Backbone as a chain_set.jsonl record, in Angstrom:
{"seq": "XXXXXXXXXXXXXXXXXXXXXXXXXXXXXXXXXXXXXXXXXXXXXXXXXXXXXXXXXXXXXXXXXXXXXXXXXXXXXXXXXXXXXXXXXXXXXXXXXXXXXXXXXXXXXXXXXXXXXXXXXXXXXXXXXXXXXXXXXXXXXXXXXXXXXXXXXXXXXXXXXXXXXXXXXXXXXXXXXXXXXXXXXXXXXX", "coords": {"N": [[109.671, 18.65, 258.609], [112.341, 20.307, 258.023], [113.884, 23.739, 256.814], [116.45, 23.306, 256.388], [116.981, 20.614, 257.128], [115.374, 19.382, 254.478], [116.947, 20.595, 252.498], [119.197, 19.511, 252.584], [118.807, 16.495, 252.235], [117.69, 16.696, 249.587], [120.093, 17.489, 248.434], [121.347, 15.03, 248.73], [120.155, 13.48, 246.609], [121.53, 13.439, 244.163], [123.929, 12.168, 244.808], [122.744, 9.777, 245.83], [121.674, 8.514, 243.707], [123.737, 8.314, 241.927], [125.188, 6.246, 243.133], [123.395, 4.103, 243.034], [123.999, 3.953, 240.529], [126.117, 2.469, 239.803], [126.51, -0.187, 240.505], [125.26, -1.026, 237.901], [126.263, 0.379, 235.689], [128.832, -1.316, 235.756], [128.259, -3.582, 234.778], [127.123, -3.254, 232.44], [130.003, -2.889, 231.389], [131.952, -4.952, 229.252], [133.273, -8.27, 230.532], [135.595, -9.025, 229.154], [137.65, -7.827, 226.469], [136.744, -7.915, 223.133], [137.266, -9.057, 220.579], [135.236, -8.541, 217.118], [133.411, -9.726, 214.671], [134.295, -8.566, 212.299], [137.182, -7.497, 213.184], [138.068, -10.337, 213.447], [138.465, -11.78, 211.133], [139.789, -9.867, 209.188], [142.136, -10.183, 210.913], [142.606, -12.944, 209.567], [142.91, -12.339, 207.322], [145.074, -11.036, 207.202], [145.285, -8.3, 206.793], [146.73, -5.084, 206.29], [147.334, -2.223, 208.125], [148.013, 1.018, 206.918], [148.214, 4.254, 206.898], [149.276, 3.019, 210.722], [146.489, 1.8, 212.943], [145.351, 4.41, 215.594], [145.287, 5.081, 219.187], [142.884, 3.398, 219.914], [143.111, 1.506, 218.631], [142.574, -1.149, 219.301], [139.2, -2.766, 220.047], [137.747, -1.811, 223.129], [140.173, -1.521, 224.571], [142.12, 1.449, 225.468], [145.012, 2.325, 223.869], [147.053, 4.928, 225.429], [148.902, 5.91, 225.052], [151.371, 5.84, 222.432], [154.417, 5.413, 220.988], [156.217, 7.654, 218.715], [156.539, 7.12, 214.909], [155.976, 4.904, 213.465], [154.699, 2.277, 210.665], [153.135, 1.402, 209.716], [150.458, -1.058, 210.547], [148.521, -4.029, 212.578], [145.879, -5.846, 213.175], [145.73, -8.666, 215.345], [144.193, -11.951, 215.953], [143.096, -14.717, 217.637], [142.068, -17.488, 218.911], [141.817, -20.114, 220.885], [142.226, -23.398, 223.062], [139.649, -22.77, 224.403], [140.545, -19.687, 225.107], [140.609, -16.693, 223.999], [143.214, -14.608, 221.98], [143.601, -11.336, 221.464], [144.77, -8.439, 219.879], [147.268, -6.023, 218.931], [149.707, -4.643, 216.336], [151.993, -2.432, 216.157], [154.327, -1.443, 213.706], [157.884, -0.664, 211.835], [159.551, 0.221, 208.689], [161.863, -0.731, 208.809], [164.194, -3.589, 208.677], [164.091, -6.55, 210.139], [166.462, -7.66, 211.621], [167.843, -4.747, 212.125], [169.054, -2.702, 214.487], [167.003, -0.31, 214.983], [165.076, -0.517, 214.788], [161.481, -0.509, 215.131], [158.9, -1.966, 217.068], [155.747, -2.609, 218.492], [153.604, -4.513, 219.936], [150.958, -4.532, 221.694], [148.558, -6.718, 223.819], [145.515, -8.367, 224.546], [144.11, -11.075, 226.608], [141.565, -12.442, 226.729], [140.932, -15.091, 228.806], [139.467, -17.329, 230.805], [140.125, -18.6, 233.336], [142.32, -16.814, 234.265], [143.715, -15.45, 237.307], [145.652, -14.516, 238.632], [148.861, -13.332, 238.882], [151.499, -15.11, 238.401], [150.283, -17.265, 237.337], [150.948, -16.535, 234.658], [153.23, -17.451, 233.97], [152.7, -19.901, 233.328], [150.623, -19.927, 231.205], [148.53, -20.411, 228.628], [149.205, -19.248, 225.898], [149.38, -18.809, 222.321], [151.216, -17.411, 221.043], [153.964, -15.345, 222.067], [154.892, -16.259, 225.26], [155.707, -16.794, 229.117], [157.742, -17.667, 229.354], [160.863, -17.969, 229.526], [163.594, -16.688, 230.941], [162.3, -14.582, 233.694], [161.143, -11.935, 235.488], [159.184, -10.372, 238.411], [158.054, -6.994, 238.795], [157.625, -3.518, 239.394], [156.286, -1.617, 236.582], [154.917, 1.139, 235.294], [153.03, 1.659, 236.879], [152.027, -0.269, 237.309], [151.561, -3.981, 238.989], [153.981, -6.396, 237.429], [154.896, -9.047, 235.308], [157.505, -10.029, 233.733], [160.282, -10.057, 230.971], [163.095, -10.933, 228.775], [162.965, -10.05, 225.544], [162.622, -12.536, 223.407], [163.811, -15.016, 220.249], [161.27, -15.407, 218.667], [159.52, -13.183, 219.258], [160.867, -11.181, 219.507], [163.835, -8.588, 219.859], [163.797, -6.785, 223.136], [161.418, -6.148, 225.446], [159.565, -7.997, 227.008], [156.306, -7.959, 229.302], [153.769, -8.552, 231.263], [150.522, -8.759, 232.844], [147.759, -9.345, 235.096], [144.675, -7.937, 234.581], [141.969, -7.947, 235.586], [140.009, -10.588, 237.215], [140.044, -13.428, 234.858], [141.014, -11.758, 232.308], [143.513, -10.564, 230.804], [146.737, -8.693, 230.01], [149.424, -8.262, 227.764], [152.129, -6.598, 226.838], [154.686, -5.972, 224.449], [157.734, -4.374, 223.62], [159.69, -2.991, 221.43], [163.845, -3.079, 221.686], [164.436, -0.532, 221.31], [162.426, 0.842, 222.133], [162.016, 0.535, 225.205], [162.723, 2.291, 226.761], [160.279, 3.656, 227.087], [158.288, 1.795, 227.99], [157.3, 2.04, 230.521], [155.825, 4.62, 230.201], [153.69, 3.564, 228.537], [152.512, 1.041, 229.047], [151.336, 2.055, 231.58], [149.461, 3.686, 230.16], [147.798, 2.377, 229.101], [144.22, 1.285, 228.978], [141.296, -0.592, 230.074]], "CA": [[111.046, 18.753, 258.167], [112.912, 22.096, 257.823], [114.451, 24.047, 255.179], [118.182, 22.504, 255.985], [116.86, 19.042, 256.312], [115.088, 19.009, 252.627], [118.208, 21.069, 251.711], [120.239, 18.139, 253.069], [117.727, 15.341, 251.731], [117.719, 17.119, 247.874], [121.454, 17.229, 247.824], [121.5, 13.531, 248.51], [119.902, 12.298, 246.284], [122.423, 12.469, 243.163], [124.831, 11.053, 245.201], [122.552, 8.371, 245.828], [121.2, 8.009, 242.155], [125.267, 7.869, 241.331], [125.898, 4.839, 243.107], [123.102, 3.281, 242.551], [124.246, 3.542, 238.985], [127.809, 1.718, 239.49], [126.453, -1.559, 239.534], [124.626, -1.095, 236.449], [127.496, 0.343, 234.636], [129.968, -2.251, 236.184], [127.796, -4.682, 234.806], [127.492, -3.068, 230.955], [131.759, -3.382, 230.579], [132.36, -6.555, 229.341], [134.402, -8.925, 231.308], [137.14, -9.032, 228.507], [137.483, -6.86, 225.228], [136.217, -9.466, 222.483], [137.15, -8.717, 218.553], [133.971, -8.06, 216.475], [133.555, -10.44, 213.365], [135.01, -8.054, 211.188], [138.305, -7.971, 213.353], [138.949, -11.897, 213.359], [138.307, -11.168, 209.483], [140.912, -8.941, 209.128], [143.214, -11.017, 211.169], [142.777, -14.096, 209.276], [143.357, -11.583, 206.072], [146.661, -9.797, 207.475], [145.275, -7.195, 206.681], [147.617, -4.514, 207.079], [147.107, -0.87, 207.817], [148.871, 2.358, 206.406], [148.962, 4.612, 208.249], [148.313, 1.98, 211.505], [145.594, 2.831, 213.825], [145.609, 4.75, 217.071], [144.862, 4.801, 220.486], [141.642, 3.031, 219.79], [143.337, -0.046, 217.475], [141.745, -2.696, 219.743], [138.273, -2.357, 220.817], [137.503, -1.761, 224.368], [140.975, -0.844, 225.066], [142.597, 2.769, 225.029], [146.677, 2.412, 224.052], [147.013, 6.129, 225.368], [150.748, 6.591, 225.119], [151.589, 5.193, 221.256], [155.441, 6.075, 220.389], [156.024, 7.946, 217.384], [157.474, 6.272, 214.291], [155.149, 3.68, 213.077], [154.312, 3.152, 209.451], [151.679, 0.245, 210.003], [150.08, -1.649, 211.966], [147.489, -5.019, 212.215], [144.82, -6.551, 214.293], [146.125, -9.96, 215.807], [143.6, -12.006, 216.347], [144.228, -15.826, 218.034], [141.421, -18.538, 219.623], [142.27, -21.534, 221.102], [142.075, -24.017, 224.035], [138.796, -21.069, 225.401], [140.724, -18.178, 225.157], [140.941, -15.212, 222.604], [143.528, -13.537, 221.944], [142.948, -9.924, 220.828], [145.891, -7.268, 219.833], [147.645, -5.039, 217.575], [150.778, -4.836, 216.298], [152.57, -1.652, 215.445], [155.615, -1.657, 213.424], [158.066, 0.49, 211.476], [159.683, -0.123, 207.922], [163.228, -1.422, 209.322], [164.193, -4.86, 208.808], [164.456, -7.122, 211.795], [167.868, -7.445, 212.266], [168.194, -3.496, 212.088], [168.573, -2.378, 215.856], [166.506, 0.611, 215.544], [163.469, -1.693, 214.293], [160.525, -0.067, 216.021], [157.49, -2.875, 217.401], [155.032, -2.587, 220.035], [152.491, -4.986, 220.052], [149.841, -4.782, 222.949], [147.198, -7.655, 223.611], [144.195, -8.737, 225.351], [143.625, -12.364, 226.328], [140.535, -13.435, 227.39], [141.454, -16.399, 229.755], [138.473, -17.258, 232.216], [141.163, -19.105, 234.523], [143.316, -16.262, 234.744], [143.182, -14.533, 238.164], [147.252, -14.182, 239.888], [150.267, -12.876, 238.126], [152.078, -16.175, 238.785], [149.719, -17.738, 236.114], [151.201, -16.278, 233.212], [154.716, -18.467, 233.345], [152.338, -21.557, 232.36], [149.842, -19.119, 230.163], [148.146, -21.426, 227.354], [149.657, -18.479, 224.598], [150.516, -19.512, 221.494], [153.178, -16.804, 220.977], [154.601, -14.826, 223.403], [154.605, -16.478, 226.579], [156.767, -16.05, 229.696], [158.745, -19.126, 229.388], [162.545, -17.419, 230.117], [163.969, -16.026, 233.161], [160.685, -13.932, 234.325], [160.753, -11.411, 237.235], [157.924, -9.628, 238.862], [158.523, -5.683, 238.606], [156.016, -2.46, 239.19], [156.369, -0.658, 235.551], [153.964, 1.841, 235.059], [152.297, 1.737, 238.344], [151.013, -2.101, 237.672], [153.012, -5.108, 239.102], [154.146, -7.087, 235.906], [155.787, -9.929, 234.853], [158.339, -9.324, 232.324], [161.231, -10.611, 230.302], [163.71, -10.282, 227.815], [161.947, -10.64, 224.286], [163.813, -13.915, 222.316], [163.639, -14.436, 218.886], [159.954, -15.086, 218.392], [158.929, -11.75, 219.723], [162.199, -9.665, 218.764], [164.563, -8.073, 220.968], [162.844, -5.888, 223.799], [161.388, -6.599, 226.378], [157.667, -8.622, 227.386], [155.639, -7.796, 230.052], [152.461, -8.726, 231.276], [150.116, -8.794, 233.798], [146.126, -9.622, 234.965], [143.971, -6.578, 234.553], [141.467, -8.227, 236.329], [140.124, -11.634, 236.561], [139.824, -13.324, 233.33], [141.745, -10.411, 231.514], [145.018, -10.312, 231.073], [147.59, -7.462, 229.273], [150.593, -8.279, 227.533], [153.077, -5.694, 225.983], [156.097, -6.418, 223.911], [158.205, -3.62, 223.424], [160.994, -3.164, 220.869], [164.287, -2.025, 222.091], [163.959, 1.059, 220.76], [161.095, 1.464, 222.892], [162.332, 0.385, 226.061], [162.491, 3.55, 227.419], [159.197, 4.481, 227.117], [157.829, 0.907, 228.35], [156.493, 2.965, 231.402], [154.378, 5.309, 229.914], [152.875, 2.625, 227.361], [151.753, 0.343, 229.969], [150.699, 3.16, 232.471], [148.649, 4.56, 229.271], [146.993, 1.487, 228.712], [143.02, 1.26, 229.736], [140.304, -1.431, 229.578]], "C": [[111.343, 20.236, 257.928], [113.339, 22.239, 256.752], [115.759, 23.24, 254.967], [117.82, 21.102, 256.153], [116.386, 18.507, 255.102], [115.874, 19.663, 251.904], [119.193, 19.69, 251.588], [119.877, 16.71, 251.9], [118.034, 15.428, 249.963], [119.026, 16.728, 247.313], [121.877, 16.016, 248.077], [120.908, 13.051, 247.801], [120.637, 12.39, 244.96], [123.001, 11.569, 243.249], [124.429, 9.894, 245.048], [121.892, 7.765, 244.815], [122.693, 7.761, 242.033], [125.614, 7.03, 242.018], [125.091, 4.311, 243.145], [122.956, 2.745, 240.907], [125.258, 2.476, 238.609], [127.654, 0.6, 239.303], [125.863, -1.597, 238.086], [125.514, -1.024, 235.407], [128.765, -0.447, 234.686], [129.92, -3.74, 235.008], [127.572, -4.815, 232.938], [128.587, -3.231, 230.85], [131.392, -4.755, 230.598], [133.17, -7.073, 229.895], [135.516, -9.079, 230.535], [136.684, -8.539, 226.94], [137.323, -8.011, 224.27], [135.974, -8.634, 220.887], [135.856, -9.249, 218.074], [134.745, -9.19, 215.095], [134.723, -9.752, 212.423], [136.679, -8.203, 211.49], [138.976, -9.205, 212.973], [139.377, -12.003, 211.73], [139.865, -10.923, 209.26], [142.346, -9.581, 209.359], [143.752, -11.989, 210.511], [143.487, -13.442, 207.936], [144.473, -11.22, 206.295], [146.651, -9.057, 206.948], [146.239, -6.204, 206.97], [147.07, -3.153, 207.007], [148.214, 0.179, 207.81], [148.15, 3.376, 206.731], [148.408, 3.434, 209.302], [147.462, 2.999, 212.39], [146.225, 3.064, 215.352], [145.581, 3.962, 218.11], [143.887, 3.643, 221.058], [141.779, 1.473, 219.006], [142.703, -1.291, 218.236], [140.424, -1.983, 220.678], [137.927, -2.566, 222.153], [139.009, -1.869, 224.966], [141.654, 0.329, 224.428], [144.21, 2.373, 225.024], [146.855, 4.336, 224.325], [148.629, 6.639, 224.967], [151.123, 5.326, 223.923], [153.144, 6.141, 220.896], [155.165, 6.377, 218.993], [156.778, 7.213, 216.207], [157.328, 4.921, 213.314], [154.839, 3.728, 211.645], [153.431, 2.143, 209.247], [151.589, -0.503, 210.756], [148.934, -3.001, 211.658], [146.897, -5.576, 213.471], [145.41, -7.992, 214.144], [145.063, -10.726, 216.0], [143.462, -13.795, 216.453], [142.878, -16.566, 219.005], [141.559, -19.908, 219.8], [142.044, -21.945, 222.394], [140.764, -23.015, 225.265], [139.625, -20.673, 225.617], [140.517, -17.658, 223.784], [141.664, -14.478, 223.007], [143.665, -12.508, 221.403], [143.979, -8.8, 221.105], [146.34, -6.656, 218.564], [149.056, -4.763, 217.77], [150.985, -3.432, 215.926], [153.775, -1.81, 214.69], [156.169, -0.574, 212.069], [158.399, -0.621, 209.808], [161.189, -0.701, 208.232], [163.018, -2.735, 209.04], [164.077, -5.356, 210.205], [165.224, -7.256, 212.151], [167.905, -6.091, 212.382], [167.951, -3.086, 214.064], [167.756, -1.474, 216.465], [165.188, 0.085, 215.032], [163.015, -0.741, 215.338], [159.186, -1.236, 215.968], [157.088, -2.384, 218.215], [153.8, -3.349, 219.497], [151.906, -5.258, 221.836], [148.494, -5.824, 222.07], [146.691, -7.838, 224.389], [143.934, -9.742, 225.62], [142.598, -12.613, 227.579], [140.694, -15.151, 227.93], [140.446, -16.41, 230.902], [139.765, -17.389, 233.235], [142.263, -17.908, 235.1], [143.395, -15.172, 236.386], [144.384, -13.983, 239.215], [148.374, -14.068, 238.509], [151.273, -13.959, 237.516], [151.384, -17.097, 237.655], [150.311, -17.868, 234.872], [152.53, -17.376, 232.92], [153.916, -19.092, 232.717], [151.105, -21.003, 231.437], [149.586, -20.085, 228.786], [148.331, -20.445, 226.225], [150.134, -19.219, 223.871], [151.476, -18.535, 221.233], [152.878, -15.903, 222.47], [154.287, -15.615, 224.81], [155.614, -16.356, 227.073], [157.103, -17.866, 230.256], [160.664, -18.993, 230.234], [162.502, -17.168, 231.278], [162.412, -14.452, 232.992], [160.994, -13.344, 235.379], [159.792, -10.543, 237.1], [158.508, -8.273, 239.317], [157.526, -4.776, 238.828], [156.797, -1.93, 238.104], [155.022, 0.051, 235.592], [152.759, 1.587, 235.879], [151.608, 0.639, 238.06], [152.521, -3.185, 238.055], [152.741, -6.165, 237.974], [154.99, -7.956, 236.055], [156.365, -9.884, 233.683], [159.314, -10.328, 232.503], [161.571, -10.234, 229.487], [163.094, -10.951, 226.661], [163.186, -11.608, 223.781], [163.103, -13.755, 221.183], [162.069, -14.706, 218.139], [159.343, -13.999, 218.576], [160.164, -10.924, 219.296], [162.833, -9.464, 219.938], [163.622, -7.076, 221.218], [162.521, -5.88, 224.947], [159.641, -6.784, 226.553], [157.353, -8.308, 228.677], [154.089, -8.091, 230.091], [151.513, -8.748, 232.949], [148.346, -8.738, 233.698], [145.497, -8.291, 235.473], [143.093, -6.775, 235.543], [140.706, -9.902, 236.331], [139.581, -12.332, 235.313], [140.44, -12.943, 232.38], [142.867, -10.515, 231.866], [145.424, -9.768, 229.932], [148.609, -7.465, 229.076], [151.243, -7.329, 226.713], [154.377, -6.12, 225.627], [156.433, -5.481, 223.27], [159.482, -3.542, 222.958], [162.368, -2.898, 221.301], [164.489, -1.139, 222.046], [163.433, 1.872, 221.707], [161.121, 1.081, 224.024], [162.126, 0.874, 227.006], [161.292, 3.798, 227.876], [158.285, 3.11, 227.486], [156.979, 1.599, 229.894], [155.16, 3.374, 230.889], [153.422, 4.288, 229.019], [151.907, 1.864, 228.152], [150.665, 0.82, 231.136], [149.391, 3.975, 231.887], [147.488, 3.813, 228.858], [145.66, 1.17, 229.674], [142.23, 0.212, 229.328], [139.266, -0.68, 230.13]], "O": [[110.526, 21.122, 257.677], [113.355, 21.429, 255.825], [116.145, 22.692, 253.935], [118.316, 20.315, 255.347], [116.781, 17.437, 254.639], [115.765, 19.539, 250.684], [119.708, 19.128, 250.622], [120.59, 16.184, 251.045], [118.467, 14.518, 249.255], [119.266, 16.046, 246.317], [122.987, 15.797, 247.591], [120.838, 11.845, 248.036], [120.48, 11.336, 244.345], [123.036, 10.539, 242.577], [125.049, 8.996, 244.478], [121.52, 6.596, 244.919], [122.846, 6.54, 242.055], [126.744, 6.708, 241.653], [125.56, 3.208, 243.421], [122.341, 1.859, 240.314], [125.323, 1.809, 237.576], [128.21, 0.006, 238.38], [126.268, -2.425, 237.27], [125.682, -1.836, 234.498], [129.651, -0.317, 233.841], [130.783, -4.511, 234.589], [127.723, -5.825, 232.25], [128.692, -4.013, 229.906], [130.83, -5.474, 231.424], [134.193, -6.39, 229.924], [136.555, -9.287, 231.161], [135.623, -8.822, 226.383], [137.785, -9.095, 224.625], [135.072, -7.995, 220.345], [135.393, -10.288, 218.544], [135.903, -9.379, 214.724], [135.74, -10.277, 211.969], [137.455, -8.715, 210.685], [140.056, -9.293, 212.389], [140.499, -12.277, 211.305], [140.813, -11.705, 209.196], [143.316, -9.615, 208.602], [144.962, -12.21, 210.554], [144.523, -13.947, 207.504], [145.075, -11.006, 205.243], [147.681, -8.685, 206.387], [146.746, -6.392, 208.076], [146.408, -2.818, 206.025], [149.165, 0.174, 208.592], [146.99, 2.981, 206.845], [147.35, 2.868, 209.028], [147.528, 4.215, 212.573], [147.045, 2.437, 216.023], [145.735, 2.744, 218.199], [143.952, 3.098, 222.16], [140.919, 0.608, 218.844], [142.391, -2.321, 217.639], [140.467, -1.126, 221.561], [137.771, -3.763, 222.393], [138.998, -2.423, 226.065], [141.825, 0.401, 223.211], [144.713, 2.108, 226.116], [146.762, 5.021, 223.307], [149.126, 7.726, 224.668], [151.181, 4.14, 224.25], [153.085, 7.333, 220.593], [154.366, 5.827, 218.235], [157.782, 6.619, 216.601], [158.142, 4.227, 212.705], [154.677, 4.836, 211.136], [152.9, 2.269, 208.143], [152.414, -0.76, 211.632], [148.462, -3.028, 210.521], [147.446, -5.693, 214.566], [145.576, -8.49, 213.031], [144.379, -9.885, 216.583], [143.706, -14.357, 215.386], [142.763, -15.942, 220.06], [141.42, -20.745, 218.908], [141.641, -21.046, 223.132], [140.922, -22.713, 226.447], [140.024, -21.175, 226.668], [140.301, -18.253, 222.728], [141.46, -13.725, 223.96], [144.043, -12.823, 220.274], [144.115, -8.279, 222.212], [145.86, -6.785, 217.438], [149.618, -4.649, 218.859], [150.041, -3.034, 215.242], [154.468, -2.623, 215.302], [155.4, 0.128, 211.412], [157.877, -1.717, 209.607], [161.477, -1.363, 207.235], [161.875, -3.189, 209.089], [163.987, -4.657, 211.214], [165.212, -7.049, 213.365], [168.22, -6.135, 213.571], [166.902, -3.204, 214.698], [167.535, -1.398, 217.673], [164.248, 0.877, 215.084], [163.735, -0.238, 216.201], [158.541, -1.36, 214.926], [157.789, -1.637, 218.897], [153.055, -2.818, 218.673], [152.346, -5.928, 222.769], [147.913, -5.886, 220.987], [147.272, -7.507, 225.422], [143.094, -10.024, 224.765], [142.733, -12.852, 228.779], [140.516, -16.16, 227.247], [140.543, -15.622, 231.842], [140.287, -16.431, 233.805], [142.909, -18.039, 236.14], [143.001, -14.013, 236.249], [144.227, -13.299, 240.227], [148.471, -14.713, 237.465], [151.794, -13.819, 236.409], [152.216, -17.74, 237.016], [150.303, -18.856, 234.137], [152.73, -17.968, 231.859], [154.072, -19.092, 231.496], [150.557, -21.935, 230.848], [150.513, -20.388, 228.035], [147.536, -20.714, 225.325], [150.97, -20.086, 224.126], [152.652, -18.9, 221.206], [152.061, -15.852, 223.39], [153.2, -15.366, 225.33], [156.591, -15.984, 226.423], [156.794, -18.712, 231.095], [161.299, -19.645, 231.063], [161.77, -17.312, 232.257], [161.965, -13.718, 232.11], [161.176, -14.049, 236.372], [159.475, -9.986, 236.05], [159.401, -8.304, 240.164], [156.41, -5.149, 238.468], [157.974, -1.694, 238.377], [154.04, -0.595, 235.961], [151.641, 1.336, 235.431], [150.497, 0.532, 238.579], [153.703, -3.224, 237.714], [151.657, -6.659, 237.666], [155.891, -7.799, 236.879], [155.731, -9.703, 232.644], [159.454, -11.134, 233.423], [160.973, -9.299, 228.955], [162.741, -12.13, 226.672], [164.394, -11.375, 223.809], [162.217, -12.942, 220.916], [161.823, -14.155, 217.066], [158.372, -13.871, 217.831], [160.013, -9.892, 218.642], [162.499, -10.046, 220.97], [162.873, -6.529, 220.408], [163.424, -5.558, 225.721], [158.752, -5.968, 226.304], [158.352, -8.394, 229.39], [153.323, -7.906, 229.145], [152.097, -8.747, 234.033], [147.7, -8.315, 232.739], [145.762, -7.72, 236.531], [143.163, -5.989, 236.488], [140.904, -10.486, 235.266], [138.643, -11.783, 234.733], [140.529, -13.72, 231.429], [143.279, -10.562, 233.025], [144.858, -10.048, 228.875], [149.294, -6.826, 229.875], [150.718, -7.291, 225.6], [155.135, -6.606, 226.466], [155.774, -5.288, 222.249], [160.424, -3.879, 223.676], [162.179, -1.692, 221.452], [164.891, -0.674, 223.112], [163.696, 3.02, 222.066], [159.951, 1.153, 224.401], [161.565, 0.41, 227.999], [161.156, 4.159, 229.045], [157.136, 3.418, 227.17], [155.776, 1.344, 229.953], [154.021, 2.914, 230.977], [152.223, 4.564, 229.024], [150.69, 1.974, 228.004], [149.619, 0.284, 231.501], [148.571, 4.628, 232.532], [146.451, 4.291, 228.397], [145.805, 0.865, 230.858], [142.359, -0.061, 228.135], [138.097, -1.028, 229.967]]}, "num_chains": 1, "name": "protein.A"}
C-alpha cells in the first residue's frame, strides 16, 4: 500500500466509526419523551411554577422559541386508554376573558398507534382534540393539522402533528400568540 492509500484508508475511518455510531445513538432516544415519577407527581399536585420553566419544561423536548410574557407555568401530565400525555402549560396573569390573555401549552403524546396526520381528528385525547373544522397546513416547516381553539382550550389556535411514529406534537396557542405560532412550532425539538 502507498502513502496516499493509508492516507486515504486513515481518513476513513472516522467517517466509518461515525456511522457506525448512528444506530447506536438512534437506538438510545427514546421512542416518545416519558414524564419521570416526579413529573406525574407534580401534575397530580398542580403544582405551579413562578417564574415557569424554560426551554427545557418537558423532558426530552427543547421548546426553543418561548414568547415573552409568562408569569407561570405547570407540567400536564394525562394517562389513559395506553397513551401518556406529557406537556406544559405556560400562562400569564390575565383573566380568561381578557383578550390579551397569554397561553401556550405544548404536549407530547405517546400514542403507539399513531403514525399519519389524518389520525389526529379521531385522537383518543382527553382535552384538546381536533374535533372542529380541521385543515392540514405547513406552519413552521412541518405539515400540521390545526384549528380554531373553542372554549376548552381558549381562543387561538391548535395545531398538531406526528413527529414520528408513536409521537405526536400538539401546540395550542393563545391569540396573542398567533403570530408567532411559526417560530414556536419550528423551535420545537424531540
Amino acid at each position: 500500500m502507498n502513502k496516499i492509500q493509508k492516507l486515504a484508508v486513515l481518513s476513513a475511518l472516522p467517517v466509518a466509526a461515525a456511522l457506525m455510531a448512528l444506530p447506536a445513538q438512534a437506538a438510545e432516544r427514546p421512542a416518545c419523551p416519558m414524564p419521570t415519577k416526579a413529573e406525574v407527581k407534580r401534575s397530580s399536585d398542580t403544582k405551579v411554577d413562578q417564574p415557569p420553566r424554560g426551554a427545557a419544561a418537558i423532558k426530552g423536548v427543547r421548546v426553543n422559541h418561548i414568547p415573552k410574557g409568562f408569569t407561570y407555568g405547570g407540567v400536564v401530565v394525562n394517562k389513559h386508554h395506553g397513551i401518556t400525555e406529557y406537556g406544559y402549560q405556560w400562562g400569564d396573569d390575565r383573566p380568561n376573558a381578557d383578550p390579551k390573555q397569554r397561553s401556550l401549552w405544548v404536549r407530547v403524546v405517546c400514542w403507539p398507534k399513531a403514525s399519519e396526520l389524518a389520525q389526529l381528528k379521531n385522537g383518543p385525547f382527553d382535552m384538546g382534540t381536533f374535533s372542529g373544522d380541521t385543515r392540514t397546513v405547513k406552519i413552521g416547516g412541518r405539515q400540521v393539522l390545526t384549528q380554531e381553539g373553542d372554549g376548552a382550550l381558549g381562543d387561538g389556535r391548535y395545531a398538531g402533528w406526528v413527529e414520528r411514529e408513536g409521537v405526536v406534537v400538539t401546540v395550542m396557542a393563545s391569540r396573542p400568540l398567533v403570530p408567532e405560532l411559526a417560530k414556536i412550532i419550528n423551535g420545537i425539538k424531540l
